[in-house]
Tab-separated table of C-alpha atoms in Angstrom:
chain	number	residue	atom	x	y	z
Y	1	UNK	CA	103.751	177.301	78.291
Y	2	UNK	CA	101.204	179.664	76.987
Y	3	UNK	CA	101.190	181.608	73.742
Y	4	UNK	CA	98.935	184.674	73.354
Y	5	UNK	CA	97.814	186.308	70.241
Y	6	UNK	CA	95.814	189.548	70.280
Y	7	UNK	CA	93.477	190.942	67.531
Y	8	UNK	CA	90.999	193.545	66.910
Y	9	UNK	CA	92.935	196.667	67.164
Y	10	UNK	CA	92.520	199.426	64.726
Y	11	UNK	CA	91.700	203.039	64.074
Y	12	UNK	CA	88.466	204.435	65.383
Y	13	UNK	CA	86.790	207.948	66.148
Y	14	UNK	CA	86.386	209.156	69.525
Y	15	UNK	CA	83.143	207.800	71.066
Y	16	UNK	CA	83.366	204.743	69.079
Y	17	UNK	CA	83.950	200.964	70.042
Y	18	UNK	CA	86.291	198.172	69.488
Y	19	UNK	CA	86.487	194.652	70.668
Y	20	UNK	CA	89.867	193.104	71.399
Y	21	UNK	CA	90.329	189.471	71.457
Y	22	UNK	CA	93.342	187.322	72.940
Y	23	UNK	CA	93.623	183.742	71.678
Y	24	UNK	CA	95.719	181.416	74.013
Y	25	UNK	CA	97.279	178.095	73.252
Y	26	UNK	CA	97.565	175.492	75.809
Y	27	UNK	CA	95.159	173.139	77.759
Y	28	UNK	CA	95.643	175.087	80.901
Y	29	UNK	CA	94.038	178.368	79.842
Y	30	UNK	CA	91.228	178.087	82.231
Y	31	UNK	CA	93.498	178.081	85.299
Y	32	UNK	CA	95.175	181.422	84.484
Y	33	UNK	CA	93.992	184.838	85.484
Y	34	UNK	CA	94.078	187.034	82.456
Y	35	UNK	CA	94.694	190.690	82.102
Y	36	UNK	CA	94.965	193.562	79.476
Y	37	UNK	CA	97.488	196.253	79.717
Y	38	UNK	CA	98.352	199.131	77.487
Y	39	UNK	CA	101.268	201.134	76.575
Y	40	UNK	CA	101.396	204.479	74.946
Y	41	UNK	CA	104.450	206.052	73.226
Y	42	UNK	CA	106.818	207.383	76.096
Y	43	UNK	CA	104.751	205.848	78.906
Y	44	UNK	CA	105.042	202.808	81.024
Y	45	UNK	CA	102.808	199.784	80.457
Y	46	UNK	CA	99.771	200.225	82.588
Y	47	UNK	CA	96.951	197.995	83.915
Y	48	UNK	CA	93.655	198.118	82.061
Y	49	UNK	CA	91.520	195.317	83.131
Y	50	UNK	CA	91.734	191.695	84.529
Y	51	UNK	CA	89.572	188.715	85.111
Y	52	UNK	CA	89.980	185.624	87.322
Y	53	UNK	CA	90.304	182.113	85.914
Y	54	UNK	CA	86.653	181.443	86.468
Y	55	UNK	CA	85.376	184.815	85.285
Y	56	UNK	CA	83.666	185.452	88.510
Y	57	UNK	CA	86.027	188.420	89.371
Y	58	UNK	CA	86.907	191.334	87.327
Y	59	UNK	CA	89.113	194.372	87.894
Y	60	UNK	CA	89.430	197.643	86.148
Y	61	UNK	CA	91.643	200.775	86.052
Y	62	UNK	CA	89.645	203.888	87.124
Y	63	UNK	CA	90.374	205.308	83.741
Y	64	UNK	CA	88.309	202.705	81.846
Y	65	UNK	CA	85.727	201.774	84.489
Y	66	UNK	CA	82.301	201.933	83.122
Y	67	UNK	CA	83.547	202.103	79.526
Y	68	UNK	CA	85.538	198.677	79.088
Y	69	UNK	CA	84.237	195.199	79.797
Y	70	UNK	CA	86.560	192.222	80.163
Y	71	UNK	CA	85.251	188.714	79.604
Y	72	UNK	CA	86.445	185.229	78.796
Y	73	UNK	CA	85.363	182.089	77.180
Y	74	UNK	CA	87.431	179.063	78.528
Y	75	UNK	CA	85.896	176.777	75.977
Y	76	UNK	CA	87.444	178.784	73.135
Y	77	UNK	CA	90.676	179.787	75.060
Y	78	UNK	CA	89.862	183.458	74.468
Y	79	UNK	CA	89.731	186.505	76.602
Y	80	UNK	CA	87.863	189.787	75.186
Y	81	UNK	CA	88.114	193.433	75.934
Y	82	UNK	CA	85.027	195.453	74.835
Y	83	UNK	CA	85.994	199.053	74.730
Y	84	UNK	CA	83.093	201.659	74.357
Y	85	UNK	CA	83.052	205.303	74.404
Y	86	UNK	CA	86.657	205.370	73.313
Y	87	UNK	CA	88.691	208.468	73.979
Y	88	UNK	CA	91.919	209.722	72.267
Y	89	UNK	CA	93.784	209.054	75.497
Y	90	UNK	CA	92.976	205.452	75.165
Y	91	UNK	CA	95.460	205.330	72.180
Y	92	UNK	CA	98.215	202.677	72.911
Y	93	UNK	CA	99.346	199.137	72.121
Y	94	UNK	CA	97.127	196.737	74.029
Y	95	UNK	CA	98.705	193.665	75.406
Y	96	UNK	CA	97.023	190.580	76.745
Y	97	UNK	CA	98.729	188.651	79.533
Y	98	UNK	CA	98.481	185.424	81.578
Y	99	UNK	CA	99.120	185.028	85.302
Y	100	UNK	CA	99.668	181.698	86.778
Y	101	UNK	CA	99.129	182.676	90.314
Y	102	UNK	CA	96.158	184.969	89.675
Y	103	UNK	CA	96.374	186.552	93.035
Y	104	UNK	CA	97.152	190.169	92.340
Y	105	UNK	CA	95.770	190.656	88.566
Y	106	UNK	CA	96.361	194.295	88.714
Y	107	UNK	CA	100.098	194.149	89.147
Y	108	UNK	CA	102.085	194.009	85.843
Y	109	UNK	CA	104.976	192.079	87.254
Y	110	UNK	CA	102.858	189.115	88.374
Y	111	UNK	CA	102.111	188.064	84.827
Y	112	UNK	CA	104.024	185.060	83.334
Y	113	UNK	CA	103.145	185.401	79.661
Y	114	UNK	CA	102.672	188.194	77.300
Y	115	UNK	CA	101.248	188.629	73.735
Y	116	UNK	CA	102.813	190.852	71.070
Y	117	UNK	CA	100.114	193.581	71.399
Y	118	UNK	CA	97.731	195.232	69.053
Y	119	UNK	CA	97.571	198.809	68.124
Y	120	UNK	CA	94.568	200.814	69.160
Y	121	UNK	CA	94.259	204.368	67.733
Y	122	UNK	CA	91.382	206.831	68.819
Y	123	UNK	CA	91.252	210.079	66.595
Y	124	UNK	CA	89.555	213.111	68.057
Protein backbone atom coordinates (compact mmCIF):
# COMPACT_ATOMS: atom_id res chain seq x y z
CA UNK A 1 0.00 0.00 0.00
CA UNK A 2 1.26 3.45 -0.93
CA UNK A 3 -0.26 6.71 0.25
CA UNK A 4 0.46 9.87 -1.70
CA UNK A 5 0.08 13.46 -0.57
CA UNK A 6 0.55 16.35 -2.97
CA UNK A 7 1.49 19.89 -2.02
CA UNK A 8 2.73 23.09 -3.61
CA UNK A 9 -0.27 24.12 -5.66
CA UNK A 10 -1.61 27.64 -5.69
CA UNK A 11 -2.41 30.73 -7.71
CA UNK A 12 0.25 32.13 -10.03
CA UNK A 13 0.35 34.59 -12.89
CA UNK A 14 1.01 33.47 -16.44
CA UNK A 15 4.73 33.08 -17.00
CA UNK A 16 5.34 32.19 -13.37
CA UNK A 17 6.57 29.00 -11.74
CA UNK A 18 5.42 26.49 -9.18
CA UNK A 19 6.97 23.38 -7.73
CA UNK A 20 4.69 20.52 -6.78
CA UNK A 21 5.75 17.84 -4.34
CA UNK A 22 4.32 14.40 -3.73
CA UNK A 23 5.26 12.66 -0.51
CA UNK A 24 4.80 8.90 -0.46
CA UNK A 25 4.45 6.53 2.45
CA UNK A 26 5.86 3.02 2.45
CA UNK A 27 9.26 1.45 2.16
CA UNK A 28 8.84 0.39 -1.48
CA UNK A 29 8.59 3.86 -3.01
CA UNK A 30 11.82 3.40 -4.94
CA UNK A 31 10.35 0.44 -6.82
CA UNK A 32 7.42 2.41 -8.27
CA UNK A 33 7.23 4.43 -11.40
CA UNK A 34 5.70 7.80 -10.57
CA UNK A 35 3.57 10.14 -12.60
CA UNK A 36 1.78 13.45 -12.56
CA UNK A 37 -1.62 13.87 -14.14
CA UNK A 38 -4.01 16.79 -14.26
CA UNK A 39 -7.71 17.35 -14.64
CA UNK A 40 -9.34 20.60 -15.67
CA UNK A 41 -13.05 21.25 -15.11
CA UNK A 42 -15.15 19.31 -17.60
CA UNK A 43 -12.18 17.43 -19.00
CA UNK A 44 -10.69 14.00 -18.52
CA UNK A 45 -7.65 13.42 -16.38
CA UNK A 46 -4.60 13.65 -18.63
CA UNK A 47 -0.99 12.62 -18.47
CA UNK A 48 1.55 15.34 -17.66
CA UNK A 49 4.86 13.70 -16.78
CA UNK A 50 6.32 10.48 -15.41
CA UNK A 51 9.58 9.12 -14.11
CA UNK A 52 10.97 5.60 -13.81
CA UNK A 53 11.77 4.05 -10.45
CA UNK A 54 15.47 4.87 -10.84
CA UNK A 55 14.90 8.33 -12.24
CA UNK A 56 16.84 7.44 -15.39
CA UNK A 57 13.83 7.76 -17.69
CA UNK A 58 11.34 10.60 -17.89
CA UNK A 59 8.31 11.15 -20.07
CA UNK A 60 6.34 14.31 -20.83
CA UNK A 61 3.16 15.32 -22.55
CA UNK A 62 3.84 17.46 -25.60
CA UNK A 63 1.93 20.33 -24.03
CA UNK A 64 4.42 20.65 -21.15
CA UNK A 65 7.67 19.51 -22.76
CA UNK A 66 10.40 22.08 -22.24
CA UNK A 67 8.47 23.84 -19.46
CA UNK A 68 7.94 21.14 -16.80
CA UNK A 69 10.53 18.90 -15.17
CA UNK A 70 9.81 15.79 -13.13
CA UNK A 71 12.32 14.47 -10.62
CA UNK A 72 12.42 12.20 -7.60
CA UNK A 73 14.37 11.73 -4.40
CA UNK A 74 14.05 8.12 -3.30
CA UNK A 75 15.78 8.85 0.00
CA UNK A 76 12.96 11.27 0.83
CA UNK A 77 10.16 9.23 -0.77
CA UNK A 78 9.23 12.30 -2.78
CA UNK A 79 8.58 13.13 -6.41
CA UNK A 80 8.57 16.69 -7.73
CA UNK A 81 7.13 18.58 -10.66
CA UNK A 82 8.85 21.86 -11.45
CA UNK A 83 6.53 23.95 -13.61
CA UNK A 84 7.93 26.99 -15.41
CA UNK A 85 6.45 29.40 -17.95
CA UNK A 86 2.98 28.54 -16.75
CA UNK A 87 0.01 29.26 -18.98
CA UNK A 88 -3.68 29.70 -18.15
CA UNK A 89 -4.36 26.38 -19.89
CA UNK A 90 -2.22 24.66 -17.24
CA UNK A 91 -4.95 25.41 -14.71
CA UNK A 92 -6.16 22.11 -13.25
CA UNK A 93 -6.07 19.82 -10.25
CA UNK A 94 -2.74 18.01 -10.36
CA UNK A 95 -2.54 14.42 -9.16
CA UNK A 96 0.43 12.32 -8.21
CA UNK A 97 0.25 8.58 -8.93
CA UNK A 98 2.31 5.43 -8.39
CA UNK A 99 2.65 2.55 -10.84
CA UNK A 100 3.94 -0.77 -9.60
CA UNK A 101 4.62 -2.21 -13.04
CA UNK A 102 6.22 1.00 -14.36
CA UNK A 103 6.02 -0.22 -17.95
CA UNK A 104 3.77 2.33 -19.64
CA UNK A 105 4.01 5.35 -17.39
CA UNK A 106 2.07 7.59 -19.77
CA UNK A 107 -1.08 5.45 -19.45
CA UNK A 108 -3.47 6.61 -16.72
CA UNK A 109 -5.10 3.21 -16.16
CA UNK A 110 -1.73 1.57 -15.42
CA UNK A 111 -1.43 3.39 -12.11
CA UNK A 112 -2.21 1.67 -8.82
CA UNK A 113 -2.32 4.51 -6.30
CA UNK A 114 -3.42 8.14 -6.48
CA UNK A 115 -3.15 11.18 -4.30
CA UNK A 116 -5.99 13.57 -3.54
CA UNK A 117 -4.72 16.31 -5.84
CA UNK A 118 -3.57 19.90 -5.51
CA UNK A 119 -5.11 22.85 -7.31
CA UNK A 120 -3.00 24.92 -9.70
CA UNK A 121 -4.54 28.11 -11.04
CA UNK A 122 -2.75 30.27 -13.60
CA UNK A 123 -4.18 33.73 -14.16
CA UNK A 124 -3.75 35.63 -17.40
